[in-house]
């Protein structure tokens, strides 16, 4: 029941969809390429995931929470991106901030399509300071060489063809 | 007589110049929730405020584990869901909430800061998860938004009592040049 309350509150607290700005598909190139910060967390499937072990792939790292309305809006497009690109070297990781599995799991079931990419658990939010996140959601794209390539502050439409093309170009 | 159209023309140009920096403000009421929103767009930056009524705030934070006493203090501080977005500013928008002003009854002060809230909450025992939810549900204290769609949505508190009316002056800079947008006559309902 708790996730239903969370979902209801998130929608209630948000202005109507018509009032909110549409999600764009722009990513900002990070001018001075630097190595991605450390990210080593347990997933909801109890698997330890270390971003260092994903060199050679394009990694999309999304920081989110179930109570964050823009995070909810963009989540289906992250799943669409995952489905479209998982066979072409793109990995999507969603780092949940400060919530437990009992809250996250039922929430994911309410998202259509339901996310099938790894959800990592950052129970003390320490990854946010390492990644210099100042608001949720924030998303980074890590290039195959392990450097930060792009950043997006706020919700995005990740399944837009132009954005997918931009990510796949990093594999060239 | 010939000077008359010229004077009118000069007057019209002056009026246009004076209005160049002004922006239209829109007030809407969500028919489903009754929530009132105020919005404007200035020099490519969009600003939207929607009041979150005290009962809605209570429900949100009690569900996140914030102590009832702390929730009550926050819920009655005139809370707004705030959206700021760089649609088409001429560069990176940098802002600090400390530079913004809530103007009401002849007084002006910044919105209440996260630090101020955590100081008030020192007397309550906040769990780790409640602290994290509270911290990250607030509108960022400072940020840089790239043009083309960077934005945030989060809670902002004025600290004014219910029934108060205020202007919110939001200030930012782009490449060292200062800008500001104003939402006028925003109301804080009970």
CSV table of C-alpha atoms in Angstrom, one decimal:
chain,number,residue,atom,x,y,z
A,1,UNK,CA,0.0,0.0,0.0
A,2,UNK,CA,2.9,2.3,0.8
A,3,UNK,CA,3.9,2.7,-2.9
A,4,UNK,CA,0.3,3.6,-3.8
A,5,UNK,CA,0.4,6.4,-1.2
A,6,UNK,CA,3.8,7.5,-2.6
A,7,UNK,CA,2.6,7.4,-6.2
A,8,UNK,CA,-0.6,9.3,-5.3
A,9,UNK,CA,1.3,11.9,-3.4
A,10,UNK,CA,3.8,12.4,-6.1
A,11,UNK,CA,1.1,13.0,-8.6
A,12,UNK,CA,-0.9,15.2,-6.2
A,13,UNK,CA,2.2,17.3,-5.4
A,14,UNK,CA,3.0,17.8,-9.0
A,15,UNK,CA,1.4,20.5,-11.1
A,16,UNK,CA,-0.7,18.9,-13.8
A,17,UNK,CA,1.2,17.4,-16.7
A,18,UNK,CA,-0.1,20.2,-18.9
A,19,UNK,CA,1.5,22.8,-16.6
A,20,UNK,CA,4.8,21.1,-16.5
A,21,UNK,CA,7.5,21.8,-19.2
A,22,UNK,CA,7.7,19.0,-21.8
A,23,UNK,CA,10.7,16.7,-21.4
A,24,UNK,CA,13.4,17.5,-23.8
A,25,UNK,CA,16.1,15.1,-25.1
A,26,UNK,CA,19.1,17.4,-24.8
A,27,UNK,CA,22.3,16.1,-23.2
A,28,UNK,CA,25.1,18.5,-22.3
A,29,UNK,CA,28.6,17.5,-23.3
A,30,UNK,CA,31.1,17.6,-20.5
A,31,UNK,CA,33.8,19.8,-21.8
A,32,UNK,CA,36.7,18.6,-19.7
A,33,UNK,CA,36.6,14.8,-19.8
A,34,UNK,CA,37.3,13.4,-16.4
A,35,UNK,CA,37.0,9.8,-15.0
A,36,UNK,CA,33.6,8.9,-13.7
A,37,UNK,CA,33.5,9.0,-9.9
A,38,UNK,CA,33.4,5.7,-8.0
A,39,UNK,CA,30.1,3.9,-8.1
A,40,UNK,CA,30.0,0.5,-6.4
A,41,UNK,CA,26.6,-0.5,-5.0
A,42,UNK,CA,24.3,-3.4,-4.4
A,43,UNK,CA,21.4,-3.8,-6.9
A,44,UNK,CA,17.9,-4.8,-5.9
A,45,UNK,CA,18.8,-8.3,-7.1
A,46,UNK,CA,21.6,-8.3,-4.5
A,47,UNK,CA,24.3,-8.1,-7.1
A,48,UNK,CA,27.3,-5.8,-6.5
A,49,UNK,CA,27.7,-3.5,-9.5
A,50,UNK,CA,30.9,-1.6,-10.0
A,51,UNK,CA,31.0,1.0,-12.8
A,52,UNK,CA,34.7,0.2,-13.2
A,53,UNK,CA,33.8,-3.3,-14.5
A,54,UNK,CA,31.7,-1.7,-17.3
A,55,UNK,CA,34.6,-0.2,-19.3
A,56,UNK,CA,34.0,-0.7,-23.0
A,57,UNK,CA,30.3,0.1,-22.7
A,58,UNK,CA,28.3,3.3,-22.6
A,59,UNK,CA,26.9,3.6,-19.1
A,60,UNK,CA,23.8,5.8,-18.4
A,61,UNK,CA,23.8,6.6,-14.6
A,62,UNK,CA,20.5,8.0,-13.4
A,63,UNK,CA,20.0,9.3,-9.8
A,64,UNK,CA,16.4,9.1,-8.7
A,65,UNK,CA,13.8,8.5,-6.0
A,66,UNK,CA,10.2,7.3,-6.0
A,67,UNK,CA,8.9,10.6,-4.5
A,68,UNK,CA,10.5,12.7,-7.3
A,69,UNK,CA,7.8,13.6,-9.9
A,70,UNK,CA,10.3,14.2,-12.8
A,71,UNK,CA,12.0,10.9,-12.0
A,72,UNK,CA,8.7,9.2,-12.4
A,73,UNK,CA,8.0,10.9,-15.7
A,74,UNK,CA,11.3,9.9,-17.3
A,75,UNK,CA,11.5,6.3,-16.0
A,76,UNK,CA,9.5,4.7,-18.9
A,77,UNK,CA,11.8,6.4,-21.4
A,78,UNK,CA,14.8,4.9,-19.6
A,79,UNK,CA,13.3,1.5,-20.0
A,80,UNK,CA,12.7,2.1,-23.7
A,81,UNK,CA,16.3,3.3,-24.0
A,82,UNK,CA,17.4,0.1,-22.3
A,83,UNK,CA,15.4,-2.1,-24.6
A,84,UNK,CA,16.6,-0.3,-27.7
A,85,UNK,CA,20.3,-0.3,-26.9
A,86,UNK,CA,21.1,-3.1,-24.5
A,87,UNK,CA,22.4,-5.3,-27.3
A,88,UNK,CA,24.5,-2.5,-28.7
A,89,UNK,CA,26.7,-1.8,-25.7
A,90,UNK,CA,24.6,0.6,-23.6
A,91,UNK,CA,24.0,-0.1,-19.9
A,92,UNK,CA,21.4,1.8,-17.9
A,93,UNK,CA,21.9,2.0,-14.1
A,94,UNK,CA,19.3,3.8,-11.9
A,95,UNK,CA,20.7,4.7,-8.5
A,96,UNK,CA,17.9,5.1,-6.0
A,97,UNK,CA,18.5,7.5,-3.2
A,98,UNK,CA,17.7,6.6,0.4
A,99,UNK,CA,14.8,4.2,0.0
A,100,UNK,CA,14.4,0.5,0.8
A,101,UNK,CA,13.3,-2.4,-1.4
A,102,UNK,CA,9.9,-2.5,0.2
A,103,UNK,CA,9.2,1.0,-1.2
A,104,UNK,CA,11.0,0.7,-4.5
A,105,UNK,CA,9.8,-2.8,-5.7
A,106,UNK,CA,6.1,-2.1,-5.8
A,107,UNK,CA,6.7,1.3,-7.3
A,108,UNK,CA,8.6,-0.2,-10.2
A,109,UNK,CA,5.6,-2.5,-10.8
A,110,UNK,CA,3.4,0.5,-11.3
A,111,UNK,CA,5.7,2.0,-14.1
A,112,UNK,CA,4.7,1.1,-17.6
A,113,UNK,CA,6.9,-0.4,-19.1
A,114,UNK,CA,8.3,-1.7,-15.8
A,115,UNK,CA,12.1,-1.1,-15.6
A,116,UNK,CA,14.2,-4.2,-16.2
A,117,UNK,CA,17.6,-2.5,-15.9
A,118,UNK,CA,19.6,-2.7,-12.6
A,119,UNK,CA,18.3,-0.5,-9.8
A,120,UNK,CA,21.2,0.3,-7.4
A,121,UNK,CA,20.6,1.1,-3.7
A,122,UNK,CA,22.4,4.1,-2.2
A,123,UNK,CA,20.9,4.0,1.3
A,124,UNK,CA,23.0,6.9,2.7
A,125,UNK,CA,23.0,9.1,-0.5
A,126,UNK,CA,26.8,9.2,-0.5
A,127,UNK,CA,27.1,8.8,-4.2
A,128,UNK,CA,25.4,12.2,-4.8
A,129,UNK,CA,28.3,14.1,-3.3
A,130,UNK,CA,30.9,12.1,-5.2
A,131,UNK,CA,29.0,12.7,-8.5
A,132,UNK,CA,28.3,16.4,-7.5
A,133,UNK,CA,24.6,16.0,-7.9
A,134,UNK,CA,22.6,19.0,-6.7
A,135,UNK,CA,19.1,17.9,-7.6
A,136,UNK,CA,17.0,14.9,-8.6
A,137,UNK,CA,16.9,13.5,-11.2
A,138,UNK,CA,20.3,14.0,-12.6
A,139,UNK,CA,21.8,11.7,-15.3
A,140,UNK,CA,25.3,11.1,-16.5
A,141,UNK,CA,26.6,9.3,-19.5
A,142,UNK,CA,29.9,7.5,-19.1
A,143,UNK,CA,31.9,6.8,-22.3
A,144,UNK,CA,33.5,3.4,-23.0
A,145,UNK,CA,36.9,4.7,-21.7
A,146,UNK,CA,35.3,5.4,-18.3
A,147,UNK,CA,35.2,9.2,-18.7
A,148,UNK,CA,32.2,11.4,-18.2
A,149,UNK,CA,30.7,12.3,-21.6
A,150,UNK,CA,27.3,13.9,-21.0
A,151,UNK,CA,25.1,15.3,-18.2
A,152,UNK,CA,21.4,16.1,-17.9
A,153,UNK,CA,19.9,18.0,-15.0
A,154,UNK,CA,16.1,17.3,-14.6
A,155,UNK,CA,13.8,14.9,-16.5
A,156,UNK,CA,14.5,13.9,-20.1
A,157,UNK,CA,12.9,11.8,-22.8
A,158,UNK,CA,15.6,9.2,-23.1
A,159,UNK,CA,13.9,7.2,-25.8
A,160,UNK,CA,14.2,10.0,-28.4
A,161,UNK,CA,15.9,8.8,-31.5
A,162,UNK,CA,18.4,11.7,-31.5
A,163,UNK,CA,19.4,11.0,-27.9
A,164,UNK,CA,19.9,7.3,-28.7
A,165,UNK,CA,22.0,8.1,-31.7
A,166,UNK,CA,24.1,10.4,-29.5
A,167,UNK,CA,24.8,7.6,-27.1
A,168,UNK,CA,25.5,5.0,-29.8
A,169,UNK,CA,28.0,7.4,-31.4
A,170,UNK,CA,30.1,7.0,-28.2
A,171,UNK,CA,30.6,3.3,-29.2
A,172,UNK,CA,32.3,4.3,-32.5
B,1,UNK,CA,0.8,69.1,-36.9
B,2,UNK,CA,3.5,67.0,-38.6
B,3,UNK,CA,5.2,66.5,-35.2
B,4,UNK,CA,2.1,64.8,-33.8
B,5,UNK,CA,2.6,61.4,-35.5
B,6,UNK,CA,6.3,61.6,-34.7
B,7,UNK,CA,5.6,62.1,-31.0
B,8,UNK,CA,3.1,59.2,-31.0
B,9,UNK,CA,5.8,57.0,-32.6
B,10,UNK,CA,8.4,58.0,-30.0
B,11,UNK,CA,5.9,57.4,-27.2
B,12,UNK,CA,5.1,53.9,-28.6
B,13,UNK,CA,8.8,53.0,-28.9
B,14,UNK,CA,9.4,54.2,-25.3
B,15,UNK,CA,6.5,52.0,-24.1
B,16,UNK,CA,7.8,49.0,-26.0
B,17,UNK,CA,11.3,49.5,-24.6
B,18,UNK,CA,9.9,49.8,-21.1
B,19,UNK,CA,8.0,46.6,-21.6
B,20,UNK,CA,10.9,44.7,-23.1
B,21,UNK,CA,12.1,43.3,-19.8
B,22,UNK,CA,8.6,42.6,-18.5
B,23,UNK,CA,7.1,39.2,-18.8
B,24,UNK,CA,3.5,38.0,-18.8
B,25,UNK,CA,2.4,36.2,-15.7
B,26,UNK,CA,-0.1,33.4,-15.8
B,27,UNK,CA,-2.2,32.1,-12.9
B,28,UNK,CA,-4.0,28.8,-13.3
B,29,UNK,CA,-6.1,26.5,-11.1
B,30,UNK,CA,-5.7,22.8,-11.6
B,31,UNK,CA,-9.3,21.6,-12.0
B,32,UNK,CA,-8.5,18.2,-10.6
B,33,UNK,CA,-6.7,19.2,-7.5
B,34,UNK,CA,-7.6,22.8,-7.0
B,35,UNK,CA,-3.9,23.7,-6.8
B,36,UNK,CA,-3.1,27.2,-7.9
B,37,UNK,CA,0.0,27.9,-10.0
B,38,UNK,CA,1.8,31.1,-11.0
B,39,UNK,CA,4.1,31.1,-13.9
B,40,UNK,CA,6.2,33.4,-16.0
B,41,UNK,CA,9.0,33.2,-18.5
B,42,UNK,CA,11.8,35.8,-18.7
B,43,UNK,CA,14.7,35.9,-21.1
B,44,UNK,CA,14.5,32.2,-21.9
B,45,UNK,CA,14.0,31.0,-18.3
B,46,UNK,CA,10.7,29.6,-17.1
B,47,UNK,CA,9.5,29.8,-13.5
B,48,UNK,CA,6.5,28.1,-12.0
B,49,UNK,CA,5.2,28.0,-8.5
B,50,UNK,CA,2.4,25.8,-7.3
B,51,UNK,CA,1.3,25.9,-3.7
B,52,UNK,CA,1.3,22.6,-1.8
B,53,UNK,CA,-1.4,22.9,0.9
B,54,UNK,CA,-0.5,22.0,4.5
B,55,UNK,CA,-2.4,18.7,4.5
B,56,UNK,CA,-0.6,17.6,1.3
B,57,UNK,CA,2.7,18.5,2.9
B,58,UNK,CA,1.8,16.6,6.0
B,59,UNK,CA,0.8,13.5,4.1
B,60,UNK,CA,4.1,13.6,2.0
B,61,UNK,CA,6.5,14.0,4.9
B,62,UNK,CA,4.7,11.8,7.5
B,63,UNK,CA,4.8,9.1,4.8
B,64,UNK,CA,8.6,9.6,4.5
B,65,UNK,CA,9.1,9.2,8.2
B,66,UNK,CA,9.6,12.9,9.3
B,67,UNK,CA,8.5,13.3,12.9
B,68,UNK,CA,5.0,14.7,13.3
B,69,UNK,CA,6.2,17.9,15.1
B,70,UNK,CA,8.8,18.6,12.5
B,71,UNK,CA,6.3,18.0,9.7
B,72,UNK,CA,3.8,20.4,11.3
B,73,UNK,CA,6.4,23.2,11.5
B,74,UNK,CA,7.3,22.7,7.8
B,75,UNK,CA,3.7,22.2,6.5
B,76,UNK,CA,2.6,25.5,7.9
B,77,UNK,CA,5.5,27.5,6.4
B,78,UNK,CA,3.8,28.3,3.1
B,79,UNK,CA,5.3,25.6,0.8
B,80,UNK,CA,5.5,25.8,-3.0
B,81,UNK,CA,6.4,23.3,-5.6
B,82,UNK,CA,8.9,25.2,-7.7
B,83,UNK,CA,10.1,24.7,-11.2
B,84,UNK,CA,12.9,26.6,-12.8
B,85,UNK,CA,14.1,25.8,-16.3
B,86,UNK,CA,16.6,27.1,-18.8
B,87,UNK,CA,14.7,26.9,-22.0
B,88,UNK,CA,16.6,29.3,-24.2
B,89,UNK,CA,18.7,31.6,-22.1
B,90,UNK,CA,21.8,32.9,-23.9
B,91,UNK,CA,24.1,30.6,-21.9
B,92,UNK,CA,24.4,28.7,-18.6
B,93,UNK,CA,22.0,29.9,-16.0
B,94,UNK,CA,23.6,30.1,-12.5
B,95,UNK,CA,21.5,30.9,-9.5
B,96,UNK,CA,21.7,30.9,-5.7
B,97,UNK,CA,18.5,30.8,-3.7
B,98,UNK,CA,20.2,33.1,-1.2
B,99,UNK,CA,20.0,35.8,-3.8
B,100,UNK,CA,16.2,35.5,-4.3
B,101,UNK,CA,13.7,37.6,-2.4
B,102,UNK,CA,10.3,36.9,-0.9
B,103,UNK,CA,8.8,40.4,-0.7
B,104,UNK,CA,5.7,40.8,1.6
B,105,UNK,CA,4.4,43.6,3.7
B,106,UNK,CA,7.3,45.9,3.0
B,107,UNK,CA,9.8,43.3,4.1
B,108,UNK,CA,12.2,41.3,1.9
B,109,UNK,CA,14.1,38.1,2.7
B,110,UNK,CA,15.3,35.0,0.9
B,111,UNK,CA,13.3,31.8,0.9
B,112,UNK,CA,14.0,29.7,4.0
B,113,UNK,CA,17.2,27.7,3.5
B,114,UNK,CA,17.9,24.0,4.0
B,115,UNK,CA,20.3,24.9,6.7
B,116,UNK,CA,17.7,26.9,8.5
B,117,UNK,CA,15.3,23.9,8.4
B,118,UNK,CA,17.8,21.5,9.7
B,119,UNK,CA,18.6,23.9,12.6
B,120,UNK,CA,14.9,24.0,13.4
B,121,UNK,CA,14.8,20.2,13.2
B,122,UNK,CA,17.7,19.7,15.7
B,123,UNK,CA,15.3,19.2,18.5
B,124,UNK,CA,13.6,16.3,16.7
B,125,UNK,CA,15.2,13.0,16.0
B,126,UNK,CA,15.1,12.6,12.2
B,127,UNK,CA,15.8,9.2,10.8
B,128,UNK,CA,18.5,8.9,8.0
B,129,UNK,CA,15.8,8.1,5.4
B,130,UNK,CA,13.6,11.0,6.5
B,131,UNK,CA,16.6,13.4,6.4
B,132,UNK,CA,17.6,12.2,2.9
B,133,UNK,CA,14.0,12.6,1.6
B,134,UNK,CA,13.7,16.0,3.1
B,135,UNK,CA,17.0,17.2,1.8
B,136,UNK,CA,16.5,16.1,-1.7
B,137,UNK,CA,12.8,17.1,-2.0
B,138,UNK,CA,13.8,20.7,-1.5
B,139,UNK,CA,14.5,22.9,-4.5
B,140,UNK,CA,18.3,23.1,-4.9
B,141,UNK,CA,20.0,26.0,-3.0
B,142,UNK,CA,22.3,26.6,-6.0
B,143,UNK,CA,22.7,25.2,-9.5
B,144,UNK,CA,23.8,25.7,-13.1
B,145,UNK,CA,21.4,25.0,-15.9
B,146,UNK,CA,22.5,24.4,-19.4
B,147,UNK,CA,20.3,25.9,-22.2
B,148,UNK,CA,17.9,23.6,-23.9
B,149,UNK,CA,16.2,22.0,-21.0
B,150,UNK,CA,18.1,21.7,-17.7
B,151,UNK,CA,15.6,22.1,-14.9
B,152,UNK,CA,14.6,21.1,-11.4
B,153,UNK,CA,11.4,20.7,-9.5
B,154,UNK,CA,11.4,20.9,-5.7
B,155,UNK,CA,9.9,22.4,-2.6
B,156,UNK,CA,10.5,26.0,-1.6
B,157,UNK,CA,9.3,27.7,1.7
B,158,UNK,CA,8.6,31.3,2.3
B,159,UNK,CA,8.1,31.2,6.0
B,160,UNK,CA,5.1,33.5,5.7
B,161,UNK,CA,1.8,32.8,7.5
B,162,UNK,CA,-1.3,31.4,5.8
B,163,UNK,CA,-3.2,34.2,4.1
B,164,UNK,CA,-0.1,36.2,3.2
B,165,UNK,CA,0.5,37.6,-0.3
B,166,UNK,CA,4.0,38.1,-1.7
B,167,UNK,CA,6.2,38.7,-4.7
B,168,UNK,CA,8.9,36.2,-5.4
B,169,UNK,CA,12.0,37.8,-7.1
B,170,UNK,CA,14.2,35.1,-8.7
B,171,UNK,CA,17.7,36.2,-9.7
B,172,UNK,CA,20.3,34.5,-11.9
B,173,UNK,CA,23.2,35.3,-14.0
B,174,UNK,CA,24.4,34.2,-17.4
B,175,UNK,CA,28.1,34.8,-18.2
B,176,UNK,CA,28.3,37.5,-15.6
B,177,UNK,CA,25.2,39.4,-16.6
B,178,UNK,CA,22.4,39.6,-14.0
B,179,UNK,CA,18.8,38.8,-14.7
B,180,UNK,CA,15.6,38.6,-12.7
B,181,UNK,CA,12.1,37.3,-13.0
B,182,UNK,CA,9.2,38.3,-10.7
B,183,UNK,CA,6.1,36.4,-9.8
B,184,UNK,CA,3.7,39.0,-8.3
B,185,UNK,CA,0.8,38.7,-5.8
B,186,UNK,CA,1.4,35.0,-5.1
B,187,UNK,CA,-1.0,33.9,-2.4
B,188,UNK,CA,-0.5,31.5,0.5
B,189,UNK,CA,-3.8,29.7,1.1
B,190,UNK,CA,-4.7,27.9,4.3
